[in-house]
Short mmCIF file of C-alpha atoms in Angstrom, two decimals:
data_model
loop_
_atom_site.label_atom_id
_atom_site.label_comp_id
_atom_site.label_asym_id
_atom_site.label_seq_id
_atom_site.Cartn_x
_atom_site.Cartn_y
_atom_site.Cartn_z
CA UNK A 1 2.25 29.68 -32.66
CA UNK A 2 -0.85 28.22 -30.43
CA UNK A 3 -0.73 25.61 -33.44
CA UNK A 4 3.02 24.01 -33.12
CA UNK A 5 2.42 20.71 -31.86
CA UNK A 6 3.70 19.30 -28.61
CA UNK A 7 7.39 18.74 -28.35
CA UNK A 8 8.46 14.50 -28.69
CA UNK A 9 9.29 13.34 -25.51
CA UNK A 10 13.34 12.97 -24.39
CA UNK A 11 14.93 9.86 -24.70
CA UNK A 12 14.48 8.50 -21.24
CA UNK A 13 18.13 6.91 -21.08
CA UNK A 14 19.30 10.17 -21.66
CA UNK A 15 17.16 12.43 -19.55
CA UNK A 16 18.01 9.14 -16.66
CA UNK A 17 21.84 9.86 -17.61
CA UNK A 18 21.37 13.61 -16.77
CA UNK A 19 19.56 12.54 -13.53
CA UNK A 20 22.29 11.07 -12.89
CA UNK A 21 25.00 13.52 -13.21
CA UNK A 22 22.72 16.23 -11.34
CA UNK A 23 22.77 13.71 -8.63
CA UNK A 24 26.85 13.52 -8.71
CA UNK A 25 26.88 17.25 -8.93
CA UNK A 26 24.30 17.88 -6.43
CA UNK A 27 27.00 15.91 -3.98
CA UNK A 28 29.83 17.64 -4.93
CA UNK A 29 28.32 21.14 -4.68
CA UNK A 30 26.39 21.03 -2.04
CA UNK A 31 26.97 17.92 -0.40
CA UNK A 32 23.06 17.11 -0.92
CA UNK A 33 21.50 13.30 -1.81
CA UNK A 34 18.54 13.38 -3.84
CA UNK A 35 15.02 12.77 -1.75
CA UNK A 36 11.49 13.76 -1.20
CA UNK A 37 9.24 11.56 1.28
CA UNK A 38 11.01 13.67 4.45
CA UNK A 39 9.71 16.57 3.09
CA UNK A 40 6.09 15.13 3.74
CA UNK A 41 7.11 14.46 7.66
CA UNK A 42 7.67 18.49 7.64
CA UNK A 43 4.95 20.03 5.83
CA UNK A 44 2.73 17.56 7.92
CA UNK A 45 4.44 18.55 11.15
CA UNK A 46 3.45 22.36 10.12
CA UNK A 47 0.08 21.45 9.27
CA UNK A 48 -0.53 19.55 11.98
CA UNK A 49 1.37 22.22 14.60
CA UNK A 50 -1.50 25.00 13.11
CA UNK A 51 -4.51 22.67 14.78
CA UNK A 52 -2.42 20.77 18.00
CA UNK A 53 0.60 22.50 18.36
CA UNK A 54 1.46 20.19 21.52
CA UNK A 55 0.74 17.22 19.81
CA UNK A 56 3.79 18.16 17.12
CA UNK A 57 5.95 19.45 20.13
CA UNK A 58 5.82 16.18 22.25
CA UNK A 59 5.86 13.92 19.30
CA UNK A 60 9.72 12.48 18.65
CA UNK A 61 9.41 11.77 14.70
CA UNK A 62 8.31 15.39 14.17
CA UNK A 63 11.09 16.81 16.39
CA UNK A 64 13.88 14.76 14.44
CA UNK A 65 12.81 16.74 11.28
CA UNK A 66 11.36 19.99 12.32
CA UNK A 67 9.11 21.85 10.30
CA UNK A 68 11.08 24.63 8.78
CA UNK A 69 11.98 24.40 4.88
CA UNK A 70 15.76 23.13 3.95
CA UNK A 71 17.33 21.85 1.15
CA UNK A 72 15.10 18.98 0.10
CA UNK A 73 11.92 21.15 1.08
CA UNK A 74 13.14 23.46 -2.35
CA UNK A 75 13.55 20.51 -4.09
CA UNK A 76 10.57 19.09 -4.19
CA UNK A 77 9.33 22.54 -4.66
CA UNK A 78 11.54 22.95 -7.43
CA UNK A 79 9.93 19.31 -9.02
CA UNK A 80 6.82 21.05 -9.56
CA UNK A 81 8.28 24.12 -10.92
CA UNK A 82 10.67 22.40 -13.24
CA UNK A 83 7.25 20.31 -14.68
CA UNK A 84 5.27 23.27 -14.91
CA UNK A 85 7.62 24.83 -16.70
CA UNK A 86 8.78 22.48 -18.97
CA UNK A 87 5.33 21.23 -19.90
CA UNK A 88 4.33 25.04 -20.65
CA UNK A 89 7.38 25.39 -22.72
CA UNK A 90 6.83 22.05 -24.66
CA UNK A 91 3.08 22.57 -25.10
CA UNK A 92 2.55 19.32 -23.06
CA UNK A 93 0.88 21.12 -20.43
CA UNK A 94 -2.51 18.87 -20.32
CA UNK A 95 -4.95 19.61 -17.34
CA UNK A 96 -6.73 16.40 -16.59
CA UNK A 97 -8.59 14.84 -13.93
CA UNK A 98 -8.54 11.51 -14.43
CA UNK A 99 -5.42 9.47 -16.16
CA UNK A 100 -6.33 7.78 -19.43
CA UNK A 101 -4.79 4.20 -18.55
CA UNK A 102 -7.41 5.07 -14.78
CA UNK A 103 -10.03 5.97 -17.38
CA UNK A 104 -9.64 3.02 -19.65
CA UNK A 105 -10.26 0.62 -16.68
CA UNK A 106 -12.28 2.36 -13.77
CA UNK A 107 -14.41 4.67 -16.22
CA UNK A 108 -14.35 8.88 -16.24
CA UNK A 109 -15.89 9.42 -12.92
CA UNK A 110 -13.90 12.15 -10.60
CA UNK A 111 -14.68 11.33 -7.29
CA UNK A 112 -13.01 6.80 -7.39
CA UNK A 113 -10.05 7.74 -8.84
CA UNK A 114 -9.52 11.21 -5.77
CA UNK A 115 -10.17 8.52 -3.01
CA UNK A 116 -7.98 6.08 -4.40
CA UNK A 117 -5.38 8.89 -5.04
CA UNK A 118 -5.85 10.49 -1.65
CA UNK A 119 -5.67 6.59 0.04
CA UNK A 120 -2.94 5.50 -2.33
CA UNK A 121 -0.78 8.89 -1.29
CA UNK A 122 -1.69 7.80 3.03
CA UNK A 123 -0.78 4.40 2.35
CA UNK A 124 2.82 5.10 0.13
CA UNK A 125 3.74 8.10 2.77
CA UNK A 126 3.40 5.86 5.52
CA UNK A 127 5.32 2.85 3.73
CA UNK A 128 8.36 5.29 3.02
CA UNK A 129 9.05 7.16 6.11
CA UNK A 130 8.67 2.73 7.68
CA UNK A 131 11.66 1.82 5.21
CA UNK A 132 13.34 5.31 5.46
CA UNK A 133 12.99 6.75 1.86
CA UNK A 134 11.07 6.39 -1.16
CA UNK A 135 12.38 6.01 -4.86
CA UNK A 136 14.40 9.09 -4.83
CA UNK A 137 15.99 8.60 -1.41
CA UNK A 138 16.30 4.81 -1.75
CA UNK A 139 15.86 4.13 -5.39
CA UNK A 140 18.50 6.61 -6.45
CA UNK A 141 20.60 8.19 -4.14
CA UNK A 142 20.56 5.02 -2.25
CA UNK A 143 21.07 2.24 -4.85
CA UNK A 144 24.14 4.57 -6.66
CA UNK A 145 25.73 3.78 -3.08
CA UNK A 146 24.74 0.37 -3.25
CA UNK A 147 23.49 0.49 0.12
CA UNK A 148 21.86 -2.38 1.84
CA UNK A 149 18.77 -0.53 3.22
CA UNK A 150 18.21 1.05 -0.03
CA UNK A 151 18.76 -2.10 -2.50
CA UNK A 152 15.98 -3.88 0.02
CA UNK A 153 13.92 -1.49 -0.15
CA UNK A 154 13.80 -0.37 -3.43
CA UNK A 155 13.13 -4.06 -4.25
CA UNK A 156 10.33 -4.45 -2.13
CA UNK A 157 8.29 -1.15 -3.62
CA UNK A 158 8.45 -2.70 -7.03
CA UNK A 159 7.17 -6.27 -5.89
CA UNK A 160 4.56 -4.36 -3.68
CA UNK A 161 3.70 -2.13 -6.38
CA UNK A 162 3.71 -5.41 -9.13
CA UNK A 163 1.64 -6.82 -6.88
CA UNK A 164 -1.57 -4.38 -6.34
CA UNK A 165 -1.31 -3.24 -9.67
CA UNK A 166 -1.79 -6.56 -10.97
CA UNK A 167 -4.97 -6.80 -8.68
CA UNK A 168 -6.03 -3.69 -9.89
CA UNK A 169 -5.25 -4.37 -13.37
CA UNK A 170 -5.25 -7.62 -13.95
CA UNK A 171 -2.73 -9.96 -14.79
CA UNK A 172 0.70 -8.27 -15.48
CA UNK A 173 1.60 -7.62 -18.83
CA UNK A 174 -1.94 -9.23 -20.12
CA UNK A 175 -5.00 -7.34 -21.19
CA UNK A 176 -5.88 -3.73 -22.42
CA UNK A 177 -3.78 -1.04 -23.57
CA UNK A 178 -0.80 0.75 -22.52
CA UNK B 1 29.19 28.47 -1.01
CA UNK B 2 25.91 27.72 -2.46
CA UNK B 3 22.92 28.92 0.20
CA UNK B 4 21.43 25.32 0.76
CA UNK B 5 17.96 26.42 -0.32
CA UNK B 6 18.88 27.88 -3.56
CA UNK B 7 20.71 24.99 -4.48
CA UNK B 8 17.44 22.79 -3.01
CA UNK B 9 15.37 24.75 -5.66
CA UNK B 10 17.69 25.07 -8.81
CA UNK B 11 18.25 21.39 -8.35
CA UNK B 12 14.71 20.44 -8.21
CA UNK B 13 13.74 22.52 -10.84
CA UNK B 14 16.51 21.11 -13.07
CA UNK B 15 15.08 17.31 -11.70
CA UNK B 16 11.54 18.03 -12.48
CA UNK B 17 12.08 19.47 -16.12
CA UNK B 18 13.90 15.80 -17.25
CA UNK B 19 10.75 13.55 -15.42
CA UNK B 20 8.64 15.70 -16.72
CA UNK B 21 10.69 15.91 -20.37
CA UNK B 22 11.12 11.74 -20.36
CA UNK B 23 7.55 11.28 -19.21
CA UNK B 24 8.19 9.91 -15.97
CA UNK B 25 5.84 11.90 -14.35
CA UNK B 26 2.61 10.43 -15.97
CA UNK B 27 0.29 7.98 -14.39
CA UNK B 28 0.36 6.09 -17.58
CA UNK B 29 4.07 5.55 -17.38
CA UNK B 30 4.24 4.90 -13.91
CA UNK B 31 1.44 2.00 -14.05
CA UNK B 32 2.79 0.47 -17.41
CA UNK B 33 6.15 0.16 -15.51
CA UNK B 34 4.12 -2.01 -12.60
CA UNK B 35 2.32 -3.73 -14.80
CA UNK B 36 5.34 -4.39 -16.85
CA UNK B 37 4.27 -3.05 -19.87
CA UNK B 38 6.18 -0.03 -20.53
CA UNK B 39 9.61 0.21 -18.93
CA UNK B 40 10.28 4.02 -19.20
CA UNK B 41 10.02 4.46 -16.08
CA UNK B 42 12.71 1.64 -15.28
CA UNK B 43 15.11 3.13 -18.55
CA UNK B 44 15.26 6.58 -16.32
CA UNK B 45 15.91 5.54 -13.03
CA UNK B 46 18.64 2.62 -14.32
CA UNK B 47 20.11 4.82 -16.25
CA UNK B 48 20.70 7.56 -13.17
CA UNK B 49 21.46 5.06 -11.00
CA UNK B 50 24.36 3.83 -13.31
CA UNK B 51 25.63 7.27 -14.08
CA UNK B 52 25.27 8.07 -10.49
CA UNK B 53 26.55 5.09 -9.17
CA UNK B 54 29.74 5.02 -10.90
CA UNK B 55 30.54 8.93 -10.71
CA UNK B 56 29.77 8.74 -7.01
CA UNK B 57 32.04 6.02 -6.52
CA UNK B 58 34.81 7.96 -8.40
CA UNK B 59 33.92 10.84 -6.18
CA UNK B 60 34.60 8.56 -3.18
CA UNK B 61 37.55 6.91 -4.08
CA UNK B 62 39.02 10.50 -4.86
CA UNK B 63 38.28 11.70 -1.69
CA UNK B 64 35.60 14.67 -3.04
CA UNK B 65 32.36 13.27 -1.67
CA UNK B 66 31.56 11.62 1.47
CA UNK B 67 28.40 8.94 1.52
CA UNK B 68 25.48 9.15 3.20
CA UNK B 69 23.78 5.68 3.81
CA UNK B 70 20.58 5.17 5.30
CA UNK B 71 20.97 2.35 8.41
CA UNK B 72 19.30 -0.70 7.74
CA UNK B 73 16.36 -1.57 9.47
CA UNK B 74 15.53 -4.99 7.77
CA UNK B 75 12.60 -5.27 8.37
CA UNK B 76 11.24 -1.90 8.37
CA UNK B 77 12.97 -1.62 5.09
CA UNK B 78 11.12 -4.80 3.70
CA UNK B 79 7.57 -3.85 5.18
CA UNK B 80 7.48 -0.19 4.42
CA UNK B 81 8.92 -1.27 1.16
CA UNK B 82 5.86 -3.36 0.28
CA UNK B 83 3.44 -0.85 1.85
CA UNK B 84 5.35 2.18 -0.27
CA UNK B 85 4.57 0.02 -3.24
CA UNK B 86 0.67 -0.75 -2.95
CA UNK B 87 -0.02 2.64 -2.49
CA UNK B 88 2.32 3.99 -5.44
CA UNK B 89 0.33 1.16 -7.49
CA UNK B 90 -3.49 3.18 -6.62
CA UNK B 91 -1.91 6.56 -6.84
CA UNK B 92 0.42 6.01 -9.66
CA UNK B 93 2.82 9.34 -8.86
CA UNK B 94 5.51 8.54 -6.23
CA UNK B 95 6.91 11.00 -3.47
CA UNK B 96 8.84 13.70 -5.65
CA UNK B 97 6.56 12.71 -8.87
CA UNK B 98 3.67 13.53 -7.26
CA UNK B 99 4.37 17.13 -7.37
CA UNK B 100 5.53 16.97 -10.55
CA UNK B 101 2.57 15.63 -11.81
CA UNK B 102 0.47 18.16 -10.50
CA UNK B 103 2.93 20.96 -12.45
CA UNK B 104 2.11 19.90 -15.64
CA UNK B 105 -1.52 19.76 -14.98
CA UNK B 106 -2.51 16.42 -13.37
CA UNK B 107 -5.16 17.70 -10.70
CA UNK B 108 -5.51 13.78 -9.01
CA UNK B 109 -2.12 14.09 -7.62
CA UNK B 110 -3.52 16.82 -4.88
CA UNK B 111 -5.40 13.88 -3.95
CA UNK B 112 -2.04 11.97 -3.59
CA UNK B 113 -0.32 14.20 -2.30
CA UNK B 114 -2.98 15.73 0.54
CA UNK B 115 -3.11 11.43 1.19
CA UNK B 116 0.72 12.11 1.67
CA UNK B 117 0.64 14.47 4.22
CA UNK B 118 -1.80 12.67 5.94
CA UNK B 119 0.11 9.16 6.00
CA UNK B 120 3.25 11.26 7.08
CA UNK B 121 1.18 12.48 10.18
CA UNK B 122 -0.25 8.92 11.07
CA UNK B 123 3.53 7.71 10.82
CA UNK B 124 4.45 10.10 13.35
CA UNK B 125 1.95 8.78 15.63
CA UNK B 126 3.29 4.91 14.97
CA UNK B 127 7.01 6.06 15.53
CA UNK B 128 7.01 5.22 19.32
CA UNK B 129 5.39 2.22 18.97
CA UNK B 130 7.40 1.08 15.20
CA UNK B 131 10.95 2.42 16.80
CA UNK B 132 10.07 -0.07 20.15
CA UNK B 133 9.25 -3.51 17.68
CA UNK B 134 10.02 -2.83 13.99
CA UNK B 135 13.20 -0.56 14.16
CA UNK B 136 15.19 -3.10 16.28
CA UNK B 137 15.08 -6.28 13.94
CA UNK B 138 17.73 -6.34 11.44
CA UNK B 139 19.04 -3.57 12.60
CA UNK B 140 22.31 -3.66 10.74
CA UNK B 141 23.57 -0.05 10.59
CA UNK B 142 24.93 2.26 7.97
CA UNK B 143 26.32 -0.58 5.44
CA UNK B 144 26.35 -1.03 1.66
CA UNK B 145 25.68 -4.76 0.07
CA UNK B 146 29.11 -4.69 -1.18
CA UNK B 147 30.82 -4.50 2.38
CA UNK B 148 28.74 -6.85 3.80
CA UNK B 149 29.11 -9.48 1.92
CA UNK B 150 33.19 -8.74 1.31
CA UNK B 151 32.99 -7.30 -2.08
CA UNK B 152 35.40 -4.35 -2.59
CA UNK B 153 33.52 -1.52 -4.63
CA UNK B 154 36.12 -1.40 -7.24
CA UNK B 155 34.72 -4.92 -8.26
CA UNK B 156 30.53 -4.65 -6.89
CA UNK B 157 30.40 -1.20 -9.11
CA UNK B 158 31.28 -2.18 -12.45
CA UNK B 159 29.34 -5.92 -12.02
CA UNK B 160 26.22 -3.92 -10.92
CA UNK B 161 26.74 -1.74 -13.70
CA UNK B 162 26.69 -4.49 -15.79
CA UNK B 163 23.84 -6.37 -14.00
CA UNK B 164 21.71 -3.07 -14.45
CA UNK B 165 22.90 -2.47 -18.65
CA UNK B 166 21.80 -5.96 -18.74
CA UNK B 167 17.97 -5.99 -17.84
CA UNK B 168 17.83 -2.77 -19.48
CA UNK B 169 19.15 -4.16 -22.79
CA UNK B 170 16.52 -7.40 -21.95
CA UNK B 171 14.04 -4.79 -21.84
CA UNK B 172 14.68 -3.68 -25.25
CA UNK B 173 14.77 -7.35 -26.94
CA UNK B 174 11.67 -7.66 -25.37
CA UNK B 175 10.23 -4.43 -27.26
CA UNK B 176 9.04 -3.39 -23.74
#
C-alpha cells in the first residue's frame, strides 16, 4: 500500500468547471462569493489587538472587518484542509522547503527563498486589500459578474505578476525548464 | 438554513481539494503561468469563471441570486492590482493558495503567508491616508463592464464566454 504511486493530477478544465459550480452553489445556498485576502485584514487585526489593542480599536480598516471568524474565515481554513487532505489521500503529500522551478534558478538554500516568500506575501497582501480583492474575490467571483473593479484588477495582477517574474526569471517564455 | 461557518468550511474544504487535485496550488504552476509557460493555472480559473459566469447570470435573471460587486476604485484597482501581482510573482502562492500550499506540505508558504498578515496590518495603517487620495479617483461605484458601456448581459455573457473559450483553445494550439 505505502508503494501505490501518486494519483495523476485532475484535468484542470474540469476541476476549474467544478470551481465553478461550487461558486454558483455557494451563492445560492448561502448567499456567499468566493474570497480570501479579507480574511488576512482579520487575523492581522487579532494579532495585532494581542500586542496594541488601541491601535486595532482606533484604526477604521480594522473596525470595518472586525476580527472575529465568519464565513470566508472557514473558508480559507477549509483551503488548507481540503489540500491536506486530498494530497494525503492521493499520496501527493510532498513536504518541501524550497520549490523545484525556485531551486532550479536561485539554488537549494532555505533562508532567499523565506525572505522572498515572507516579502512577496507583505507586498501581494497590501496590493489586494488597495484594489479590494485578490484572485478569488476579483479573479473569480468578480470576473463571473463581469464587474468593472474586478475585470481591472484582475488584469493588472497578471501584467504585474508577468512583469517581476520575467525579471526574476528572465525573459517570458525563454530559458530553463518548466 | 446553513450556519454561515459550516458552510465557510465545507466550501473551502471542497475548494481546496480541486486546487490542490488540478495542481493549482504549486509554486511551479503558479510561476509557469507568469512566465507563460504552463497555462494550468489559467485552464482552472477560465474555466470557473465561465461556468460561474454563466450559471450566475442565469441565477440573476431568474431572480435566485442577488450580486455582489465590489465599487470601483480605478485607480486603487489598477495600483493594488500591479502591486498584488509583483508580490504573487516572488511568493508564487496567492491569497487562498497560500494556505493550500502549506496543506499539502509546502513549508515556504508560512513565509508567505506570515508576509500576509503583515502587509494586511501595514494596509491598515495606509487606509486613512489611501481612502483621502487613492480611493476618490475613479471612483465609479458598484458597476459591471457590461452596464457601463451599454451592453445588456444577455449579449456581454455569452461574447465573454466566447472571448474566454477562445484564448483557452489558443492556449492549446500553442501546446502551452
Amino acid at each position: 500500500m505505502a508503494d501505490r504511486p501518486p494519483r495523476p493530477p485532475m484535468n484542470p478544465y474540469l476541476a476549474g468547471g467544478l470551481a465553478g459550480l461550487l461558486a454558483v452553489a455557494s451563492v445560492l445556498l448561502t448567499g456567499k462569493y468566493l474570497g480570501a485576502s479579507t480574511t488576512f485584514v482579520r487575523v492581522a487585526g487579532r494579532f495585532v489587538a494581542a500586542f496594541a489593542p488601541d491601535l486595532v480599536a482606533k484604526n477604521p480598516y480594522f473596525a470595518k472587518y472586525g476580527t472575529s471568524p465568519d464565513w470566508q474565515w472557514m473558508f480559507v481554513l477549509g483551503i488548507l484542509l481540503g489540500g491536506l487532505g486530498a494530497s494525503l489521500a492521493t499520496r501527493t503529500f510532498r513536504p518541501q522547503v524550497v520549490p523545484d522551478t525556485w531551486r532550479e534558478r536561485f539554488g537549494p538554500a532555505p533562508l532567499p527563498r523565506f525572505v522572498a516568500a515572507f516579502v512577496g506575501g507583505l507586498v501581494m497582501v497590501f496590493g489586494a486589500r488597495l484594489a479590494g480583492g485578490c484572485p478569488s474575490g476579483h479573479g473569480l467571483s468578480g470576473v463571473m459578474q463581469l464587474s468593472l473593479s474586478s475585470l481591472v484588477a484582475a488584469g493588472a495582477f497578471f501584467v504585474g505578476g508577468i512583469a517581476v517574474a520575467s525579471l526574476l526569471y528572465g525573459r517570458a517564455g525563454k530559458g530553463g525548464g518548466r | 438554513m446553513i450556519p454561515p461557518l459550516v458552510a465557510g468550511l465545507v466550501t473551502g474544504i471542497l475548494f481546496g481539494v480541486l486546487l490542490q487535485r488540478a495542481e493549482v496550488l504549486r509554486y511551479d504552476r503558479q510561476l509557469g503561468a507568469l512566465r507563460l509557460v504552463d497555462m494550468t493555472i489559467f485552464k482552472f480559473m477560465l474555466s470557473a469563471v465561465i461556468v460561474g459566469m454563466v450559471g450566475l447570470h442565469v441565477a440573476f435573471a431568474l431572480g435566485w441570486a442577488a450580486p455582489h460587486l465590489k465599487a470601483t476604485h480605478l485607480l486603487a484597482n489598477l495600483l493594488g492590482g500591479l502591486v498584488f501581482g509583483a508580490g504573487w510573482a516572488l511568493l508564487g502562492y496567492c491569497p487562498g493558495t497560500s494556505l493550500g500550499a502549506l496543506g499539502e506540505g509546502r513549508w515556504d508558504a508560512a513565509f508567505g503567508i506570515a508576509g500576509g498578515i503583515a502587509g494586511a496590518t501595514l494596509y491598515a495603517l495606509a487606509y486613512p491616508w489611501v481612502k483621502d487620495h487613492l480611493l476618490p479617483v475613479g471612483a465609479l461605484g458598484k458597476v459591471t463592464l457590461p452596464a457601463l458601456i451599454g451592453v445588456p448581459s444577455w449579449i456581454a455573457v455569452p461574447l465573454a464566454a466566447i472571448g474566454f473559450g477562445a484564448l483557452l483553445a489558443w492556449f492549446e494550439r500553442r501546446g502551452l
